[in-house]
Coordinates of C-alpha atoms in Angstrom, one line a residue:
M1 CA 184.1 -20.8 168.0
T2 CA 181.7 -20.1 165.1
P3 CA 179.9 -23.2 163.9
R4 CA 180.5 -24.4 160.4
R5 CA 177.8 -23.0 158.1
V6 CA 176.0 -25.4 155.8
V7 CA 173.6 -24.2 153.2
I8 CA 171.1 -26.7 151.5
V9 CA 169.3 -25.6 148.4
G10 CA 166.1 -27.5 148.0
G11 CA 163.6 -29.1 150.5
G12 CA 162.8 -32.2 148.6
F13 CA 163.8 -35.7 149.6
A14 CA 167.5 -35.0 149.0
G15 CA 167.6 -31.7 150.9
L16 CA 165.4 -33.1 153.8
F17 CA 167.6 -36.2 154.3
A18 CA 170.8 -34.1 154.2
A19 CA 169.4 -31.8 156.9
R20 CA 168.3 -34.7 159.0
A21 CA 171.8 -36.2 158.8
L22 CA 173.2 -33.0 160.3
R23 CA 170.8 -32.8 163.2
H24 CA 173.4 -33.6 166.0
S25 CA 176.3 -31.9 164.3
P26 CA 178.0 -28.8 165.5
V27 CA 177.0 -26.8 162.4
T28 CA 174.3 -24.3 161.5
V29 CA 172.1 -25.3 158.6
T30 CA 170.2 -23.0 156.3
L31 CA 167.7 -24.7 154.1
I32 CA 166.6 -22.5 151.2
D33 CA 163.5 -23.5 149.2
R34 CA 161.0 -21.6 147.0
R35 CA 158.2 -23.4 148.8
A36 CA 157.6 -23.8 152.5
H37 CA 156.6 -27.4 152.3
H38 CA 158.2 -30.8 151.6
L39 CA 156.2 -32.6 148.8
F40 CA 155.8 -36.3 148.5
Q41 CA 156.0 -36.2 144.7
P42 CA 155.4 -39.9 144.0
L43 CA 151.7 -39.4 145.1
L44 CA 151.1 -36.1 143.3
Y45 CA 148.9 -37.9 140.8
Q46 CA 146.6 -39.1 143.6
C47 CA 146.1 -35.5 144.7
A48 CA 145.3 -34.6 141.1
A49 CA 142.8 -37.4 140.9
G50 CA 141.0 -36.5 144.1
I51 CA 142.0 -39.4 146.3
L52 CA 144.4 -37.6 148.6
S53 CA 144.4 -34.1 149.9
E54 CA 147.2 -31.6 149.7
G55 CA 147.9 -32.0 153.4
Q56 CA 148.4 -35.7 153.0
I57 CA 151.3 -35.4 150.5
A58 CA 152.7 -32.0 151.6
Q59 CA 154.1 -31.2 155.1
P60 CA 155.5 -27.8 156.2
L61 CA 159.3 -28.0 156.3
R62 CA 159.3 -26.1 159.6
A63 CA 157.1 -28.8 161.1
I64 CA 159.2 -31.6 159.9
L65 CA 162.4 -30.0 161.1
H66 CA 161.2 -28.3 164.3
R67 CA 163.2 -30.6 166.5
H68 CA 166.4 -29.8 164.5
E69 CA 167.4 -26.8 166.5
N70 CA 170.4 -26.1 164.2
V71 CA 168.3 -25.8 161.1
R72 CA 166.9 -22.6 159.8
C73 CA 164.4 -22.5 156.9
L74 CA 164.2 -19.7 154.4
L75 CA 161.4 -19.2 151.8
A76 CA 163.4 -18.0 148.8
D77 CA 164.5 -18.9 145.3
A78 CA 168.2 -19.5 144.9
T79 CA 169.4 -17.7 141.8
D80 CA 173.2 -17.5 142.0
V81 CA 176.2 -18.9 143.7
D82 CA 179.4 -17.0 144.3
V83 CA 181.9 -19.8 144.6
K84 CA 184.8 -17.5 145.4
G85 CA 183.0 -15.6 148.1
R86 CA 181.1 -18.8 149.1
T87 CA 177.7 -17.2 149.2
V88 CA 174.3 -18.1 147.8
H89 CA 172.1 -15.4 146.4
A90 CA 168.3 -15.8 146.6
Q91 CA 165.2 -13.9 145.7
R92 CA 162.4 -13.6 148.3
P93 CA 158.8 -14.3 146.9
Q94 CA 157.5 -10.8 147.4
G95 CA 160.7 -9.0 146.3
G96 CA 164.1 -8.3 147.7
S97 CA 167.2 -10.5 147.8
I98 CA 169.2 -12.2 150.5
V99 CA 172.8 -13.4 150.6
V100 CA 173.6 -16.5 152.6
P101 CA 177.2 -17.4 153.3
Y102 CA 178.3 -21.0 153.5
D103 CA 181.3 -23.2 154.3
D104 CA 179.6 -26.3 152.8
L105 CA 177.0 -26.1 150.1
I106 CA 174.6 -28.9 149.2
I107 CA 172.6 -28.5 146.0
A108 CA 169.4 -30.5 146.1
A109 CA 167.3 -28.4 143.8
G110 CA 165.5 -31.3 142.0
M111 CA 164.2 -31.1 138.4
R112 CA 161.4 -29.3 136.7
Q113 CA 159.1 -30.2 133.8
S114 CA 160.6 -30.1 130.3
Y115 CA 158.7 -29.4 127.1
F116 CA 161.7 -30.1 124.9
G117 CA 161.9 -26.6 123.7
H118 CA 158.2 -26.1 123.2
D119 CA 157.4 -23.7 126.0
E120 CA 154.4 -22.6 124.1
F121 CA 152.7 -25.9 125.1
V122 CA 152.7 -24.9 128.8
A123 CA 149.5 -23.0 128.9
N124 CA 147.4 -25.8 127.3
A125 CA 149.2 -28.8 128.8
P126 CA 150.2 -28.5 132.4
G127 CA 152.9 -30.8 133.8
M128 CA 152.9 -32.4 137.2
K129 CA 155.9 -31.5 139.4
T130 CA 154.4 -29.2 142.0
L131 CA 151.4 -29.1 144.3
D132 CA 150.0 -26.2 142.1
D133 CA 150.4 -28.5 139.1
A134 CA 148.4 -31.3 140.8
L135 CA 145.6 -28.9 141.7
E136 CA 145.5 -27.5 138.2
I137 CA 145.2 -31.0 136.7
R138 CA 142.4 -31.8 139.2
R139 CA 140.6 -28.7 138.0
R140 CA 140.9 -29.7 134.4
I141 CA 139.9 -33.4 134.8
Y142 CA 136.7 -32.7 136.8
R143 CA 135.9 -29.6 134.8
A144 CA 136.0 -31.6 131.6
F145 CA 133.1 -33.8 132.7
E146 CA 131.1 -30.8 133.9
M147 CA 131.6 -29.0 130.5
A148 CA 130.6 -32.2 128.7
E149 CA 127.4 -32.4 130.7
S150 CA 126.3 -28.9 129.6
A151 CA 127.6 -29.1 126.0
T152 CA 124.8 -28.9 123.4
D153 CA 126.8 -30.2 120.5
A154 CA 127.7 -33.9 120.3
R155 CA 131.1 -33.2 118.8
D156 CA 132.0 -30.7 121.5
R157 CA 130.9 -33.2 124.1
R158 CA 133.2 -35.9 122.6
H159 CA 136.1 -33.5 122.7
W160 CA 135.5 -32.6 126.3
L161 CA 135.4 -36.3 127.1
T162 CA 138.8 -36.9 125.5
F163 CA 141.8 -36.8 127.7
A164 CA 145.3 -36.9 126.1
L165 CA 148.5 -37.6 128.1
V166 CA 152.0 -37.1 126.7
G167 CA 154.5 -39.4 128.3
G168 CA 154.4 -43.1 129.1
G169 CA 156.6 -43.0 132.2
P170 CA 155.2 -43.7 135.8
T171 CA 153.4 -40.4 136.0
G172 CA 151.7 -40.8 132.7
V173 CA 150.7 -44.4 133.3
E174 CA 149.4 -43.7 136.8
L175 CA 147.4 -40.6 135.7
A176 CA 145.9 -42.4 132.7
G177 CA 144.7 -45.2 135.0
Q178 CA 143.3 -42.7 137.5
I179 CA 141.2 -40.9 134.8
R180 CA 139.8 -44.2 133.6
E181 CA 138.9 -45.1 137.3
I182 CA 137.3 -41.8 137.8
A183 CA 135.1 -42.3 134.7
S184 CA 134.2 -45.9 135.5
H185 CA 133.9 -46.0 139.3
T186 CA 133.6 -42.5 140.7
L187 CA 131.4 -40.6 138.3
D188 CA 129.5 -43.4 136.6
R189 CA 126.1 -42.6 138.2
E190 CA 126.4 -38.9 138.9
F191 CA 125.5 -37.3 135.5
R192 CA 122.2 -37.2 133.7
T193 CA 123.2 -36.2 130.1
I194 CA 126.6 -37.8 129.6
D195 CA 127.9 -41.3 130.3
P196 CA 131.3 -40.9 131.9
L197 CA 132.2 -44.4 130.7
E198 CA 132.4 -42.9 127.2
A199 CA 135.5 -40.9 128.2
R200 CA 138.5 -41.6 126.1
V201 CA 142.0 -41.6 127.5
L202 CA 144.9 -41.4 125.0
L203 CA 148.4 -42.0 126.1
F204 CA 151.3 -40.9 123.8
E205 CA 154.8 -42.2 124.2
G206 CA 157.8 -41.7 122.0
S207 CA 159.4 -45.2 122.6
D208 CA 158.0 -48.6 121.8
K209 CA 156.7 -49.3 125.3
V210 CA 155.3 -47.6 128.4
L211 CA 157.4 -47.9 131.6
A212 CA 160.5 -48.9 129.6
P213 CA 162.9 -48.8 132.6
F214 CA 160.9 -51.6 134.3
G215 CA 161.9 -54.1 131.7
D216 CA 160.1 -55.8 128.8
R217 CA 158.1 -58.2 131.0
L218 CA 156.6 -55.6 133.4
A219 CA 156.2 -53.0 130.7
G220 CA 154.2 -55.5 128.7
R221 CA 152.0 -56.3 131.7
A222 CA 151.5 -52.6 132.4
A223 CA 150.4 -52.0 128.8
D224 CA 148.0 -54.9 128.9
A225 CA 146.5 -53.6 132.2
L226 CA 146.1 -50.1 130.7
R227 CA 144.4 -51.5 127.6
D228 CA 142.0 -53.6 129.8
L229 CA 141.1 -50.3 131.5
G230 CA 140.3 -48.7 128.2
V231 CA 143.4 -46.5 127.8
E232 CA 144.4 -46.1 124.1
L233 CA 148.1 -46.4 123.7
H234 CA 149.9 -44.5 120.9
L235 CA 153.5 -45.7 121.0
G236 CA 156.4 -44.5 118.8
T237 CA 154.8 -41.0 118.5
R238 CA 156.0 -37.5 119.2
V239 CA 154.0 -34.3 119.7
T240 CA 154.6 -31.7 117.0
G241 CA 151.7 -29.3 117.8
L242 CA 149.4 -28.6 120.7
D243 CA 146.7 -26.0 121.4
E244 CA 143.5 -25.6 123.3
Q245 CA 141.6 -27.8 120.9
G246 CA 144.0 -30.8 121.0
L247 CA 147.3 -32.0 119.7
T248 CA 149.1 -33.2 116.6
V249 CA 151.5 -36.2 116.7
E250 CA 153.9 -37.6 114.3
A251 CA 154.6 -41.3 113.9
R252 CA 158.0 -42.7 113.0
D253 CA 157.0 -43.2 109.4
G254 CA 156.4 -39.4 109.2
T255 CA 152.7 -39.5 109.1
T256 CA 150.9 -36.9 111.3
T257 CA 147.6 -37.2 113.0
R258 CA 145.4 -34.6 114.7
H259 CA 143.7 -35.7 117.9
P260 CA 140.9 -33.4 119.2
A261 CA 141.0 -33.2 123.0
R262 CA 140.0 -30.4 125.3
T263 CA 142.2 -31.8 128.2
V264 CA 145.9 -32.4 127.5
L265 CA 148.3 -33.2 130.3
W266 CA 152.1 -33.3 130.0
T267 CA 153.9 -36.1 131.8
A268 CA 157.0 -36.3 129.6
G269 CA 160.5 -35.1 130.3
V270 CA 162.4 -33.2 133.0
E271 CA 165.1 -30.6 133.0
A272 CA 167.4 -29.0 135.6
P273 CA 166.3 -25.7 137.1
P274 CA 168.3 -22.5 136.3
I275 CA 170.4 -22.7 139.5
A276 CA 172.1 -25.9 138.0
G277 CA 173.3 -24.0 135.0
V278 CA 174.5 -21.1 137.1
L279 CA 176.5 -23.4 139.4
A280 CA 177.9 -25.3 136.4
R281 CA 179.2 -22.1 134.8
A282 CA 180.6 -20.9 138.0
T283 CA 182.5 -24.1 138.8
G284 CA 183.2 -25.5 135.3
A285 CA 181.2 -28.6 136.0
K286 CA 179.8 -30.6 133.1
Q287 CA 176.0 -31.0 132.5
D288 CA 174.2 -33.7 130.6
R289 CA 171.4 -33.1 128.0
A290 CA 168.8 -32.5 130.8
G291 CA 171.1 -30.1 132.7
R292 CA 172.0 -32.5 135.5
I293 CA 175.4 -31.7 137.0
A294 CA 178.2 -34.3 136.7
V295 CA 179.6 -35.1 140.2
Q296 CA 182.6 -37.1 141.5
P297 CA 182.0 -40.4 143.3
D298 CA 181.8 -38.6 146.6
L299 CA 179.1 -36.2 145.1
T300 CA 181.4 -33.2 145.2
L301 CA 182.4 -31.1 142.2
P302 CA 185.9 -31.2 140.7
G303 CA 188.0 -28.6 142.4
H304 CA 185.3 -27.7 144.9
P305 CA 185.2 -30.2 147.8
E306 CA 182.9 -27.9 149.7
I307 CA 180.1 -28.2 147.1
R308 CA 178.0 -31.4 146.8
V309 CA 175.2 -32.0 144.3
V310 CA 172.5 -34.6 145.2
G311 CA 169.2 -36.0 144.2
D312 CA 167.6 -35.7 140.8
V313 CA 169.8 -32.8 139.7
M314 CA 173.1 -34.8 140.0
S315 CA 174.5 -37.0 137.2
L316 CA 176.3 -40.0 138.4
N317 CA 176.5 -43.5 136.8
H318 CA 173.2 -43.0 135.0
L319 CA 171.3 -43.2 138.3
P320 CA 167.5 -42.7 137.8
G321 CA 165.6 -39.8 139.1
L322 CA 163.9 -41.7 141.9
A323 CA 162.9 -40.6 145.4
E324 CA 165.1 -43.3 146.9
V325 CA 168.2 -42.0 145.0
A326 CA 167.5 -38.6 146.4
M327 CA 167.1 -39.9 149.9
Q328 CA 170.3 -41.9 149.9
S329 CA 172.4 -39.2 148.2
G330 CA 171.1 -36.5 150.5
A331 CA 171.8 -38.6 153.6
Y332 CA 175.3 -39.4 152.2
A333 CA 176.1 -35.7 151.7
G334 CA 174.9 -34.8 155.1
R335 CA 177.0 -37.5 156.8
A336 CA 180.1 -36.5 154.7
V337 CA 179.8 -32.9 156.0
R338 CA 179.3 -34.2 159.6
H339 CA 182.3 -36.4 159.4
G340 CA 184.4 -33.5 158.1
V341 CA 183.3 -31.3 161.0
E342 CA 184.1 -34.0 163.5
G343 CA 187.6 -34.2 162.2
R344 CA 187.6 -37.6 160.6
T345 CA 190.5 -37.7 158.2
R346 CA 189.6 -40.9 156.5
K347 CA 188.4 -40.2 153.0
P348 CA 184.7 -41.2 152.6
K349 CA 183.8 -44.2 150.5
P350 CA 182.3 -43.4 147.1
F351 CA 178.5 -43.0 147.1
K352 CA 176.9 -46.4 146.4
Y353 CA 173.2 -46.5 145.6
V354 CA 171.3 -49.4 147.1
D355 CA 168.4 -50.2 144.7
L356 CA 165.3 -50.7 146.8
G357 CA 163.1 -50.9 143.7
S358 CA 160.6 -48.7 141.8
A359 CA 156.9 -49.0 141.5
A360 CA 154.0 -47.7 139.4
Y361 CA 150.3 -47.8 140.3
I362 CA 148.0 -48.6 137.4
S363 CA 144.5 -49.2 139.0
R364 CA 142.9 -50.8 142.0
G365 CA 144.6 -54.1 142.5
R366 CA 147.1 -53.6 139.8
A367 CA 150.6 -52.2 140.0
V368 CA 154.1 -53.1 138.8
V369 CA 157.1 -53.2 141.2
K370 CA 160.8 -53.8 140.3
A371 CA 163.3 -54.4 143.1
G372 CA 166.4 -56.0 141.8
P373 CA 165.6 -59.6 140.7
V374 CA 162.1 -59.3 142.2
H375 CA 159.4 -58.3 139.6
L376 CA 155.8 -58.1 140.8
S377 CA 152.6 -57.2 139.0
G378 CA 148.9 -57.5 139.5
I379 CA 147.7 -57.8 143.1
G380 CA 151.1 -58.7 144.4
G381 CA 152.6 -55.6 142.9
W382 CA 149.7 -53.5 144.2
L383 CA 150.3 -54.7 147.8
A384 CA 154.0 -54.0 147.5
W385 CA 153.3 -50.6 146.1
L386 CA 150.9 -49.9 149.1
F387 CA 153.6 -50.9 151.7
I388 CA 156.3 -48.9 150.0
H389 CA 154.3 -45.7 149.9
I390 CA 153.0 -46.0 153.5
A391 CA 156.6 -46.6 154.7
F392 CA 158.0 -43.5 153.1
L393 CA 155.2 -41.0 153.7
T394 CA 156.4 -38.2 156.0
G395 CA 154.6 -38.0 159.3
F396 CA 152.2 -40.2 161.2
R397 CA 149.2 -38.0 160.2
S398 CA 150.0 -38.4 156.5
R399 CA 150.3 -42.1 156.8
L400 CA 147.0 -42.5 158.7
G401 CA 145.2 -40.1 156.4
A402 CA 146.4 -41.8 153.3
V403 CA 145.4 -45.2 154.5
L404 CA 141.9 -44.0 155.4
S405 CA 141.5 -42.3 152.0
W406 CA 142.8 -45.3 150.1
S407 CA 140.4 -47.6 152.0
V408 CA 137.4 -45.5 150.9
A409 CA 138.7 -45.1 147.3
F410 CA 139.6 -48.7 146.9
A411 CA 136.4 -50.1 148.5
C412 CA 133.8 -48.0 146.7
G413 CA 135.5 -45.8 144.2
A414 CA 134.6 -42.6 146.1
R415 CA 137.0 -39.7 146.1
R416 CA 136.7 -37.1 148.8
E417 CA 139.0 -34.5 147.4
R418 CA 137.2 -33.5 144.2
A419 CA 136.7 -29.8 145.0
F420 CA 138.1 -27.4 142.4
T421 CA 137.7 -23.7 141.7
L422 CA 137.4 -21.7 138.5
P423 CA 138.8 -18.1 138.2
T424 CA 136.3 -15.3 138.1
A425 CA 136.4 -12.7 135.4
D426 CA 138.0 -10.2 137.8
T427 CA 140.6 -12.7 139.0
A428 CA 141.5 -13.7 135.5
S429 CA 141.9 -10.1 134.3
A430 CA 144.3 -9.5 137.2
E431 CA 146.5 -12.4 136.5
P432 CA 149.7 -12.3 134.3
R433 CA 149.1 -13.4 130.8
G434 CA 150.9 -16.8 131.1
T435 CA 149.2 -17.6 134.4
T436 CA 145.8 -16.7 133.2
A437 CA 146.1 -18.9 130.2
A438 CA 147.2 -21.8 132.4
L439 CA 144.3 -21.3 134.8
R440 CA 141.6 -20.7 132.2
G441 CA 142.7 -23.4 129.9
P442 CA 140.9 -24.4 126.7

């Protein structure tokens, strides 16, 4: 008898936990992802800031799933779904397409950075959703200090020492705090011409508070901690223009202000990848403003019990785009498929998210954590943040390496992962126009 064929699109938290739930099931699992690694996205900013290495936050999918003998990994980008023929079409990185048949399909494609219709901002303001993004941001942060050191004009030096971040969610808050720590604790005695302490960090947020989902109390404490670090908060503003010399923002009263800054980082907004729109059109499923696909309580699509959408790309009961939501929904979908294969006729209970909390790191000894009625900040929040991230890091090596790196960084401010490269003239000329602009930057 041919085993039931399960295809999972996406190797993030949702896809990984779905695959794990099917380990001992009489099915064949094909996991399709455009990257060959699983990424621990909540710590991307620490890779960008030079605390953690790529290997500490990214593990090869094949290594993670090597004991799952029924799982096959394919490096490809899913581009289309034939719901009648029950096949997934994907493009291989170096050309050529593949068609993968399925009996059950789990879409765990995650989300990507959104520029709210201003794709022209991409080249001068990288986002942070992938490992490549983190390395590009690391390049821009440390390059800025080097360029300021060799600048002969005081105005040019000030512009290189000005960092602007767009978006006051966890990523923006965490990255802003890291840049201030780099300036005050890591680079404070390494330069001869500039004083890194003079670096300015500007954080722009469209709402009235940073970390709004954490509630007024924790959001207020986070704002106070950022101001204590020297981060300049610009709340109630939206970006209307952005180029290699800085950005223009508009306040709610309609006034516009130009902020010169040679390093602009985008940490605001997400949108669904193209495969979500393709699937929605093929099945008639609804999408929200960000492109998330509306699912039924059992995470299936109306009229298509064989298709489940999980993780960040699903829309259900206004659940947030958190790693824990992805883990739980992915595991739920995997178990639902397993129970169906095992012949259990009882209808599965609706998916119920168990809120284990959310956390945001601000600086050494300061973080905010929200877990139901428990609200922590300061040193207590920081210790809770530390425990949460150690617990969920994939692999013993990653946990041990992260603990060692954190110990060094927290004790003396040193960052071991500060290496960055700059493209040569030959390399730059060979790159596509958009990629070259993103690498070369301002």
